[in-house]
Short mmCIF file of C-alpha atoms and ligand atoms in Angstrom, two decimals:
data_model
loop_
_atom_site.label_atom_id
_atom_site.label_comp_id
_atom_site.label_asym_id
_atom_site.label_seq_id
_atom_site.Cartn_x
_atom_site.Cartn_y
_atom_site.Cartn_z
CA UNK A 137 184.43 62.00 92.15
CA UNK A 138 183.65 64.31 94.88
CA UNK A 139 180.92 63.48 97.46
CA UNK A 140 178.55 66.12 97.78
CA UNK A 141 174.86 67.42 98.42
CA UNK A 142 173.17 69.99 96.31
CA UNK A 143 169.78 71.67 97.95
CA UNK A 144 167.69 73.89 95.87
CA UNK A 145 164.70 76.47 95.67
CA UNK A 146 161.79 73.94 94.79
CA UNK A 147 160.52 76.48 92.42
CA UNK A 148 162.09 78.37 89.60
CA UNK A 149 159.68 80.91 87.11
CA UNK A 150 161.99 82.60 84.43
CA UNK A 151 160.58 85.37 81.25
CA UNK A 152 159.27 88.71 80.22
CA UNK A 153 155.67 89.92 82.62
CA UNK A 154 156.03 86.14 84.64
CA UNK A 155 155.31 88.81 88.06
CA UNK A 156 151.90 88.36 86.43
CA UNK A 157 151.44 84.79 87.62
CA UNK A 158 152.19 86.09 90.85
CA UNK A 159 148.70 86.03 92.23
CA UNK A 160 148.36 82.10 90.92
CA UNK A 161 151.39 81.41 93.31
CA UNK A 162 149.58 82.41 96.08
CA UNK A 163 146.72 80.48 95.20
CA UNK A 164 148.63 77.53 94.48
CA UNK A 165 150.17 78.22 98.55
CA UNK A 166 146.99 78.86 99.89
CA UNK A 167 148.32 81.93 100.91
CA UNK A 168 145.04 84.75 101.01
CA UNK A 169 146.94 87.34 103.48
CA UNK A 170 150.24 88.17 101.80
CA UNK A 171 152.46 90.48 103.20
CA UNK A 172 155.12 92.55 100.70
CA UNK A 173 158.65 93.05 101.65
CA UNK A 174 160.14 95.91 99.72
CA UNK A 175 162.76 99.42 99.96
CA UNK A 176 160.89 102.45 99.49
CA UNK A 177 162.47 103.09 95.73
CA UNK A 178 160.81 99.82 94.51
CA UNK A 179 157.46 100.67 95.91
CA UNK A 180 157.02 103.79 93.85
CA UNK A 181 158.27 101.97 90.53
CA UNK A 182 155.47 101.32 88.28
CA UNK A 183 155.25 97.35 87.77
CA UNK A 184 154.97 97.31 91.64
CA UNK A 185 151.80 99.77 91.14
CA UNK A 186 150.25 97.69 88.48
CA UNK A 187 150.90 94.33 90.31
CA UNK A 188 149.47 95.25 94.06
CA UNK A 189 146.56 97.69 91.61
CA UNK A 190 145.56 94.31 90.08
CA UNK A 191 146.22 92.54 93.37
CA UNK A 192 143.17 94.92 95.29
CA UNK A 193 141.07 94.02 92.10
CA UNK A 194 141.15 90.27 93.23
CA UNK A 195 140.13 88.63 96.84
CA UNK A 196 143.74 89.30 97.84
CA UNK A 197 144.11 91.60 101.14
CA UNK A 198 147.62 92.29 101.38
CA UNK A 199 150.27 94.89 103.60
CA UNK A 200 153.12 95.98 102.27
CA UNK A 201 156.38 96.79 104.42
CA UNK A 202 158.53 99.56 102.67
CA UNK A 203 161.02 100.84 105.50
CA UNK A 204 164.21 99.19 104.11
CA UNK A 205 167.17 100.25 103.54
CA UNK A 206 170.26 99.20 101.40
CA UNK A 207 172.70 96.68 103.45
CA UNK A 208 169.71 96.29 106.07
CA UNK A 209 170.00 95.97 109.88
CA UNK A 210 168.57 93.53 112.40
CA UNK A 211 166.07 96.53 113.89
CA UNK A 212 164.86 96.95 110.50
CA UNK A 213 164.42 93.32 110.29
CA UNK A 214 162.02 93.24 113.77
CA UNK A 215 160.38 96.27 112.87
CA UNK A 216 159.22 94.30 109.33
CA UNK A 217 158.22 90.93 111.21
CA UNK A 218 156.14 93.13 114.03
CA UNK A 219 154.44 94.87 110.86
CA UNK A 220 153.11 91.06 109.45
CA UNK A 221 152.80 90.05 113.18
CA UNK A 222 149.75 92.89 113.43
CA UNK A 223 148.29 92.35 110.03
CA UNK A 224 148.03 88.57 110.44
CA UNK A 225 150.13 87.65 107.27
CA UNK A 226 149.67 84.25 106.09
CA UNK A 227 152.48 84.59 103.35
CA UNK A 228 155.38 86.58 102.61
CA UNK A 229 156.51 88.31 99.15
CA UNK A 230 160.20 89.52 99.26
CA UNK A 231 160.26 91.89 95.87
CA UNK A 232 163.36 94.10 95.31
CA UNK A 233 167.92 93.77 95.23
CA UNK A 234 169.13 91.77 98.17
CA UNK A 235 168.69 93.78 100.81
CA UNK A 236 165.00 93.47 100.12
CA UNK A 237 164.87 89.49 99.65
CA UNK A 238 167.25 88.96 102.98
CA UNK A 239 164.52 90.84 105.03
CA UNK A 240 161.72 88.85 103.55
CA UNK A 241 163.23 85.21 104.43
CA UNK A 242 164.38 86.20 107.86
CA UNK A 243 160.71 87.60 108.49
CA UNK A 244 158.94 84.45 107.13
CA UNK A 245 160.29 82.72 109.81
CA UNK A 246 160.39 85.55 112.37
CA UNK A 247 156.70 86.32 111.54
CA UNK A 248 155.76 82.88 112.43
CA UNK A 249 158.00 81.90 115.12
CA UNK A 250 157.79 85.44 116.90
CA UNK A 251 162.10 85.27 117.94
CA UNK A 252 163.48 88.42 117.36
CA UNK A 253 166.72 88.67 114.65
CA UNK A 254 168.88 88.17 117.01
CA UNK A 255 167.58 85.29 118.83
CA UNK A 256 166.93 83.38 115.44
CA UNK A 257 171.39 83.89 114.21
CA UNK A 258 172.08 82.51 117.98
CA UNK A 259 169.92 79.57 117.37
CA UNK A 260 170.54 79.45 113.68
CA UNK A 261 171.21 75.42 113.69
CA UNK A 262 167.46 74.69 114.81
CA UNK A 263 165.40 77.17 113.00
CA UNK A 264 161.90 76.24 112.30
CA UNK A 265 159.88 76.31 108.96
CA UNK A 266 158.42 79.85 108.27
CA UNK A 267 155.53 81.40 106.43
CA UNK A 268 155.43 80.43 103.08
CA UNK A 269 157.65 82.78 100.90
CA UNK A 270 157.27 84.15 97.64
CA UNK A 271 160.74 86.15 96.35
CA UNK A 272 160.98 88.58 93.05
CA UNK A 273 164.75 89.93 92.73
CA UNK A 274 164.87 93.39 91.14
CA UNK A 275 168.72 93.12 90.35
CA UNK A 276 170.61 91.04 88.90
CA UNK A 277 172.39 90.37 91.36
CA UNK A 278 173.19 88.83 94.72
CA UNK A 279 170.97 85.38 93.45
CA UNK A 280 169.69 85.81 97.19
CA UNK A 281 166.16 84.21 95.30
CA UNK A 282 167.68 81.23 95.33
CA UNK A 283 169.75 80.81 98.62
CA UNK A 284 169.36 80.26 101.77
CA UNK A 285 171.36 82.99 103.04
CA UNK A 286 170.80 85.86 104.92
CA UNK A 287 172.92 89.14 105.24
CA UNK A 288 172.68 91.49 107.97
CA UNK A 289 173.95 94.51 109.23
CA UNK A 290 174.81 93.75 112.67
CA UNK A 291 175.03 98.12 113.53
CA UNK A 292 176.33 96.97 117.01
CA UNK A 293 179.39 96.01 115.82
CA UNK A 294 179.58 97.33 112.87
CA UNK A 295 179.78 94.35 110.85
CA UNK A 296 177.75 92.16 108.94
CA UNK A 297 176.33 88.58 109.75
CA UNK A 298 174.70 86.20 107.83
CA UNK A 299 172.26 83.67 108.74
CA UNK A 300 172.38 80.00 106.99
CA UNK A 301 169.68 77.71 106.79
CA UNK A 302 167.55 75.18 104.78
CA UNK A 303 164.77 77.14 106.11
CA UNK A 304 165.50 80.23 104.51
CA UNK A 305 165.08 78.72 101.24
CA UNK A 306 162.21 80.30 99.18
CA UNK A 307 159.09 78.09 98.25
CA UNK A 308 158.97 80.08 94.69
CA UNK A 309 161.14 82.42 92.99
CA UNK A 310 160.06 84.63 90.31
CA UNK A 311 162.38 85.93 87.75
CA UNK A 312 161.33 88.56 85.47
CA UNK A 313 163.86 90.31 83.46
CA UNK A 314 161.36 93.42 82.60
CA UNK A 315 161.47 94.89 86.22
CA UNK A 316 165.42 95.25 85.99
CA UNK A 317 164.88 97.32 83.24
CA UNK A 318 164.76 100.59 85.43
CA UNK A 319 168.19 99.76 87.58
CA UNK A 320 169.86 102.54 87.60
CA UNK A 321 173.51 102.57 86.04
CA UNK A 322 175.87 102.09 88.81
CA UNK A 323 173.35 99.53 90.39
CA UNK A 324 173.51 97.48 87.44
CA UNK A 325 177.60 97.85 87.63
CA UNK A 326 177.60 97.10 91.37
CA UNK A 327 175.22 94.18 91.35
CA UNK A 328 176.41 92.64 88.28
CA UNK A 329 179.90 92.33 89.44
CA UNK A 330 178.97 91.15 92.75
CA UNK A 331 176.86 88.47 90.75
CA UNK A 332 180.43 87.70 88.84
CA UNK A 333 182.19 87.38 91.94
CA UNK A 334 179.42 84.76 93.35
CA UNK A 335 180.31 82.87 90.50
CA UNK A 336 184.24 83.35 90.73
CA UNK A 337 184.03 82.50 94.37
CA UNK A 338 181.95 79.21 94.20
CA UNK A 339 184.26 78.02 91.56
CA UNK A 340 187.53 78.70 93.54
CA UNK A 341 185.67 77.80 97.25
CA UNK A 342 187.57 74.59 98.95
CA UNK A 343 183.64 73.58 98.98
CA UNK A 344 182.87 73.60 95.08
CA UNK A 345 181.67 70.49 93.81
CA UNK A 346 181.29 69.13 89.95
CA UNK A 347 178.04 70.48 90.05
CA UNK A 348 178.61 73.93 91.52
CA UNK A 349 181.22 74.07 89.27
CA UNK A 350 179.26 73.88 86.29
CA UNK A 351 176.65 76.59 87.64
CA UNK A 352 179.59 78.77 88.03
CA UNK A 353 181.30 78.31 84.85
CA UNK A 354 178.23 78.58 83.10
CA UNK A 355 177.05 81.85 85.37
CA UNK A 356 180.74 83.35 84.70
CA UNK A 357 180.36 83.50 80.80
CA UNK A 358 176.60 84.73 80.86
CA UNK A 359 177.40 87.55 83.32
CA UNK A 360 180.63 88.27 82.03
CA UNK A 361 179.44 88.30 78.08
CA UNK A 362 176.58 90.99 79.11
CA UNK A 363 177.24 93.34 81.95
CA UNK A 364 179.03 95.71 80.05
CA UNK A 365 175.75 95.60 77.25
CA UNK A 366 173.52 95.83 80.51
CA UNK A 367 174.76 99.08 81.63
CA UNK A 368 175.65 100.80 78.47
CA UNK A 369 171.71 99.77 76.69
CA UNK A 370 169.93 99.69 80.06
CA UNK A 371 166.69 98.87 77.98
CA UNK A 372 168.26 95.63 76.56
CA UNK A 373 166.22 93.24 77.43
CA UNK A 374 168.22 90.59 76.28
CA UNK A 375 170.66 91.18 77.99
CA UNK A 376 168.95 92.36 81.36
CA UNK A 377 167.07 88.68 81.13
CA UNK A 378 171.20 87.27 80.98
CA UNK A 379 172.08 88.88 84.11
CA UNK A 380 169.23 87.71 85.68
CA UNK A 381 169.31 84.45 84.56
CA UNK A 382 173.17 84.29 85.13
CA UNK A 383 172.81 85.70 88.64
CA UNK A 384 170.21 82.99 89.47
CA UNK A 385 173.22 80.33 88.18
CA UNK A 386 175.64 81.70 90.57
CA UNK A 387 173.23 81.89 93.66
CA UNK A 388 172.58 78.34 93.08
CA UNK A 389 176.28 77.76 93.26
CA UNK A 390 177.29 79.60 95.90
CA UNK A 391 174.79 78.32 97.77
CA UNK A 392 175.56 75.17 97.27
CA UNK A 393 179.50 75.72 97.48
CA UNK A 394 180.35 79.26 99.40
CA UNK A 395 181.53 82.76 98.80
CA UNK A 396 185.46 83.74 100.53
CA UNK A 397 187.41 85.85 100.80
CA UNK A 398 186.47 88.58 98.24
CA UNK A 399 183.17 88.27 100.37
CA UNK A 400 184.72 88.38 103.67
CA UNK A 401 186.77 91.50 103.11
CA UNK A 402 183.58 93.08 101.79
CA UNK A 403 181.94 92.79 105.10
CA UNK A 404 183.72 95.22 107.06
CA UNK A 405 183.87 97.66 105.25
CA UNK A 406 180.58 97.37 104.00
CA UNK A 407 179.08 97.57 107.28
CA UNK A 408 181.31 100.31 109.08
CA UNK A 409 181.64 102.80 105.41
CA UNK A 410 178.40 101.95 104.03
CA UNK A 411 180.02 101.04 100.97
CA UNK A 412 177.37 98.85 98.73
CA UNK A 413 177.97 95.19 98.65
CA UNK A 414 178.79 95.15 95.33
CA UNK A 415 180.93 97.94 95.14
CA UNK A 416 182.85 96.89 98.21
CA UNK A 417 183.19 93.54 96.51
CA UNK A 418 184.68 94.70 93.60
CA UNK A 419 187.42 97.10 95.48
CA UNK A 420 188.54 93.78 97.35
CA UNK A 421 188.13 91.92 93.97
CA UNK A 422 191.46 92.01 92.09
CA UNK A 423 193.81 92.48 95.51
CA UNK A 424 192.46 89.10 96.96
CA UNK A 425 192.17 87.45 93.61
CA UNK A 426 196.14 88.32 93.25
CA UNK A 427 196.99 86.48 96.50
CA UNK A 428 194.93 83.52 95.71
CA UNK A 429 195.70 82.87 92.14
CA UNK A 430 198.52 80.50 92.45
CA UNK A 431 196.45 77.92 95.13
CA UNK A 432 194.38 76.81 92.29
CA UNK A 433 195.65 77.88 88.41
CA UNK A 434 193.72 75.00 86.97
CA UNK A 435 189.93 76.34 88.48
CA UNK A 436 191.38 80.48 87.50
CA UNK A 437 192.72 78.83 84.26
CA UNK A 438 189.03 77.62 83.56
CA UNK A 439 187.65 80.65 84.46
CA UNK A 440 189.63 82.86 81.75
CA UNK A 441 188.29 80.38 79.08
CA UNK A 442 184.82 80.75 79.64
CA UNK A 443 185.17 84.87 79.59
CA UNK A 444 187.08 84.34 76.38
CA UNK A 445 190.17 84.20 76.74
CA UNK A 446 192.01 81.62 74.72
CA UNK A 447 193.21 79.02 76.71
CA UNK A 448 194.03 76.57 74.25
CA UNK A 449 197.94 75.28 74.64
CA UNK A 450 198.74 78.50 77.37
CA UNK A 451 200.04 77.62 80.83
CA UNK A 452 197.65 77.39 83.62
CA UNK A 453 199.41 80.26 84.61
CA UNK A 454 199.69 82.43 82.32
CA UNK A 455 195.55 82.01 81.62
CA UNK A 456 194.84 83.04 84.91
CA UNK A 457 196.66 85.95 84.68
CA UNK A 458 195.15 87.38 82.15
CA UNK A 459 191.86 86.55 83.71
CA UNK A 460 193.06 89.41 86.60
CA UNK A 461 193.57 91.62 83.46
CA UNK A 462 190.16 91.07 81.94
CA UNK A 463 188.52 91.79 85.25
CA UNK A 464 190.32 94.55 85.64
CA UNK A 465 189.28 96.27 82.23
CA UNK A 466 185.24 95.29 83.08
CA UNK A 467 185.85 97.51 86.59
CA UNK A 468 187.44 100.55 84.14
CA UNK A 469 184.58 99.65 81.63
CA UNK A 470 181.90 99.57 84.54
CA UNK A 471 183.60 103.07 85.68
CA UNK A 472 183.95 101.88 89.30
CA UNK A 473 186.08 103.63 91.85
CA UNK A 474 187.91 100.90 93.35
CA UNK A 475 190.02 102.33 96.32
CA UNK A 476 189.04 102.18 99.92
CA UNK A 477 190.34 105.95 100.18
CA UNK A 478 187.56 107.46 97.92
CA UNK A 479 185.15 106.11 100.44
CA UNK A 480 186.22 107.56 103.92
CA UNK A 481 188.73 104.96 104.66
CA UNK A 482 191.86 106.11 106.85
CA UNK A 483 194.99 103.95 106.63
CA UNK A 484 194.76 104.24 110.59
CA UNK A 485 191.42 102.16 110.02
CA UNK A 486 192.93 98.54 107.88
CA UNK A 487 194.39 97.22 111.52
CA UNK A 488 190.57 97.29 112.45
CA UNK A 489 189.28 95.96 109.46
CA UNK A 490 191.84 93.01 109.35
CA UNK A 491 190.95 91.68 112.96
CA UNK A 492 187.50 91.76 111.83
CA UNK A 493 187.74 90.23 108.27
CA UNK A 494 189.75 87.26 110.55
CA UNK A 495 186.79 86.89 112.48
CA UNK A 496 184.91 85.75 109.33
CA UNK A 497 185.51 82.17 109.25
CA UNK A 498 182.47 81.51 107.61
CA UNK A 499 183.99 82.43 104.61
CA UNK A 500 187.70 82.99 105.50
CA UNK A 501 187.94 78.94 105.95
CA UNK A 502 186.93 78.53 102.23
CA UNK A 503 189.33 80.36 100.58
CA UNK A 504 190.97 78.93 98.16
CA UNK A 505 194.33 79.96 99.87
CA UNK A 506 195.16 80.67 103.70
CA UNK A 507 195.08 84.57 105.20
CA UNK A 508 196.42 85.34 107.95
CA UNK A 509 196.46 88.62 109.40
CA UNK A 510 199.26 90.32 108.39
CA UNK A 511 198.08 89.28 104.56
CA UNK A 512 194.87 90.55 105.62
CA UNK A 513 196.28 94.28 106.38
CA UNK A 514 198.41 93.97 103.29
CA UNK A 515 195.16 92.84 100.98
CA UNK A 516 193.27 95.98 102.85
CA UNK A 517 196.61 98.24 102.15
CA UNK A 518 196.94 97.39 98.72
CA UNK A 519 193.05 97.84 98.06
CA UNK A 520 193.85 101.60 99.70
N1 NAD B 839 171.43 86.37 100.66
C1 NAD B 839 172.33 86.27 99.76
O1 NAD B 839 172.58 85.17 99.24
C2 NAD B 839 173.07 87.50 99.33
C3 NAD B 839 174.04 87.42 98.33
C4 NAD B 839 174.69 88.58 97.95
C5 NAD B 839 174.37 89.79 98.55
N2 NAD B 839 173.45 89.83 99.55
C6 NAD B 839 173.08 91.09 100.22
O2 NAD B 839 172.24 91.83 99.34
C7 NAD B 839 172.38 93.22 99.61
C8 NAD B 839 172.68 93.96 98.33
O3 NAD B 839 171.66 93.75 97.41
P1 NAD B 839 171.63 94.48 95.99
O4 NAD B 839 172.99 94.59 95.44
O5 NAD B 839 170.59 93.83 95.18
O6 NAD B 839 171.22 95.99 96.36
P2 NAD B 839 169.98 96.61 97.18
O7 NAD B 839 168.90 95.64 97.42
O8 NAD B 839 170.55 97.30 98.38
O9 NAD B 839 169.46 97.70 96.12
C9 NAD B 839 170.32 98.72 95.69
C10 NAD B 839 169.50 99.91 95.21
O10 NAD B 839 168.84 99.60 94.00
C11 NAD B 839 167.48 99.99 94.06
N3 NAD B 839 166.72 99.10 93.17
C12 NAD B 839 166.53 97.78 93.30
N4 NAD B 839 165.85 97.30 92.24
C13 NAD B 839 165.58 98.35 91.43
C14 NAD B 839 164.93 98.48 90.17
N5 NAD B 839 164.42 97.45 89.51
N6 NAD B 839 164.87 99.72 89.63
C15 NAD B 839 165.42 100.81 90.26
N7 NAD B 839 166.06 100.73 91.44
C16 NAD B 839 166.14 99.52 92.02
C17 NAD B 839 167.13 99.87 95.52
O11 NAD B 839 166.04 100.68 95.86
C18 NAD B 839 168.41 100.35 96.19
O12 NAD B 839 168.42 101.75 96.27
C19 NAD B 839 173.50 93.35 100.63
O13 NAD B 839 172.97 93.50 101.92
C20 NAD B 839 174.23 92.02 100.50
O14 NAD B 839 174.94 91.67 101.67
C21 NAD B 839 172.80 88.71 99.91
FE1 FE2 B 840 177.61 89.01 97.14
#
């Protein structure tokens, strides 16, 4: 069998109202000072109101930081690290989608370490422990609870860069499928795909392991059986609790394996259209899973099995391609506009995009199959 090393989130709390232990966690951390990490839409939603209402009723003095926005930059980062710098956080509680939770682990360290953003990616190898972090996702999702990855906006070059490190990994992350229930619709769509793709991608990665493999498998059929129940009943709670639950599967994998290139030629244009992660994701979905498919039939064959496709006594081949044509009915069924040219794109831009998706070798190297960059303007073309 394959060697490998599988690192974790120590702790995992999963069901219905569990933000209510959230003051016991920070008891249990010592932590009396908490700062919150939030966006501005979360903030005003009414489980945050209870929780930091109940919060003031108790010895807890906390800030909250609320100036984030979607896709998040490194300024916004500083800004939120200055902001527990001058209240004297002892703790930090990332609450919200991704964007929320990467600004929360890169301040628990920034907070405590006083580097700026920047100075923390260029010495990413040697980062030091940070203040200890508390994260609630909101969607379900980028699994970003239980990695320890980062993803910025870099709005210098208009890309985006992510930060890896042990030391981003949460000391607790609460999962509580009743504070998803107010995602709006295409949020839900966006987030849950990208969630799909996590799993897709960790299964696929030249990095996957036996044991990410079974997160991802597992991840792929939860997701897959109830994101289209998700955003048709929003108030399902079953089904909200399967995303969430399925998205915390994936981030374990991918963490543990790696996204590619679906990822990779998300970045770009995330960063320089301000397309949503998820949305950009699933425009570069079915192009790059196309080009990859025949570099590993077996893992794609395995994948069409556990969305329910019957795979019993069908060619490797032949599974996997109807696994593009089940994917390609959820994007219809999830109503999402998947061509770079509804979004601002010019033709005249993919030469520009391709030289940076190459420059991604993070993820690029993982791929399942090799992209150079005259496949890289054709995957950009054909997602035109
Ligand atoms: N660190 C990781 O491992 C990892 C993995 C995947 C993606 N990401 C990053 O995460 C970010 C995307 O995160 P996201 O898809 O969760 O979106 P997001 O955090 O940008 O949120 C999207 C929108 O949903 C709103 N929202 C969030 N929760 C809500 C709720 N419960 N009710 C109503 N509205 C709500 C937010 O206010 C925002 O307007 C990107 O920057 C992406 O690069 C990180
Ligand atoms: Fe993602």
């Amino acid at each position: 069998m394959k060697e490998f090393t599988f690192q974790s989130t120590q702790k995992v709390v999963f069901g219905n109202k569990k933000i209510n232990n959230l003051p016991q966690e920070l008891s249990n951390l010592k932590a009396k000072r908490p700062f919150f990490v939030c966006d501005p839409v979360v903030s005003k939603l009414e489980f945050f109101k209870k929780l930091t209402n109940h919060l003031k009723s108790t010895n807890i003095e906390f800030g909250i930081f609320t100036d984030i926005e979607s896709d998040p930059s490194f300024e916004t980062a500083d800004k939120a690290s200055k902001a527990i710098i001058d209240f004297q956080s002892d703790s930090v509680i990332g609450i919200g989608g991704g964007s929320a939770l990467d600004i929360a682990k890169i301040v628990a360290i920034s907070a405590k370490t006083k580097e700026t953003t920047e100075q923390l990616l260029q010495n990413s190898e040697n980062l030091q422990s940070g203040l200890p972090l508390i994260l609630i996702p909101t969607t379900a999702g980028t699994g970003s609870e239980v990695t320890h990855i980062s993803i910025l906006s870099n709005t210098k070059d208009k890309t985006k860069n992510g930060l890896v490190s042990p030391q981003l990994y949460a000391n607790i992350a609460i999962l509580d499928p009743e504070i998803t229930l107010s995602l709006p619709q295409n949020v839900t769509a966006f987030s849950g795909i990208d969630a799909i793709i996590h799993a897709l991608e960790a299964l696929t990665s030249k990095l996957s392991t036996p044991l990410t493999d079974l997160l991802a498998l597992e991840a792929l059929g939860i997701l897959h059986s109830n994101i289209l129940t998700a955003f048709n009943k929003p108030n399902d709670i079953e089904a909200r609790g399967n995303m969430l639950y399925g998205s915390m599967l994936a981030g374990k994998a991918f963490a543990n394996s790696s996204v590619a290139a679906v990822h990779a030629f998300a970045y770009p244009i995330g960063a320089e259209f301000h397309i949503p992660h998820g949305l950009a994701n699933s425009i570069m979905l079915l192009p790059v899973l196309r080009f990859n498919l025949e570099a590993d039939l077996n893992k794609y064959a395995k994948a069409a099995s556990v969305i329910g496709i019957e795979t019993k006594g069908v060619p490797c081949k032949e599974a996997a391609n109807q696994l593009i044509i089940k994917l390609d009915e959820l994007l219809n069924a999830l109503k999402i506009k998947r061509y770079l040219r509804f979004y601002n794109v010019n033709q005249s831009d993919i030469p520009n995009l391709a030289k940076k998706v190459m420059k991604i070798t993070r993820l690029m190297n993982n791929n399942p199959r090799a992209i150079n960059i005259e496949d890289a303007e054709k995957l950009y073309q054909e997602a035109f």
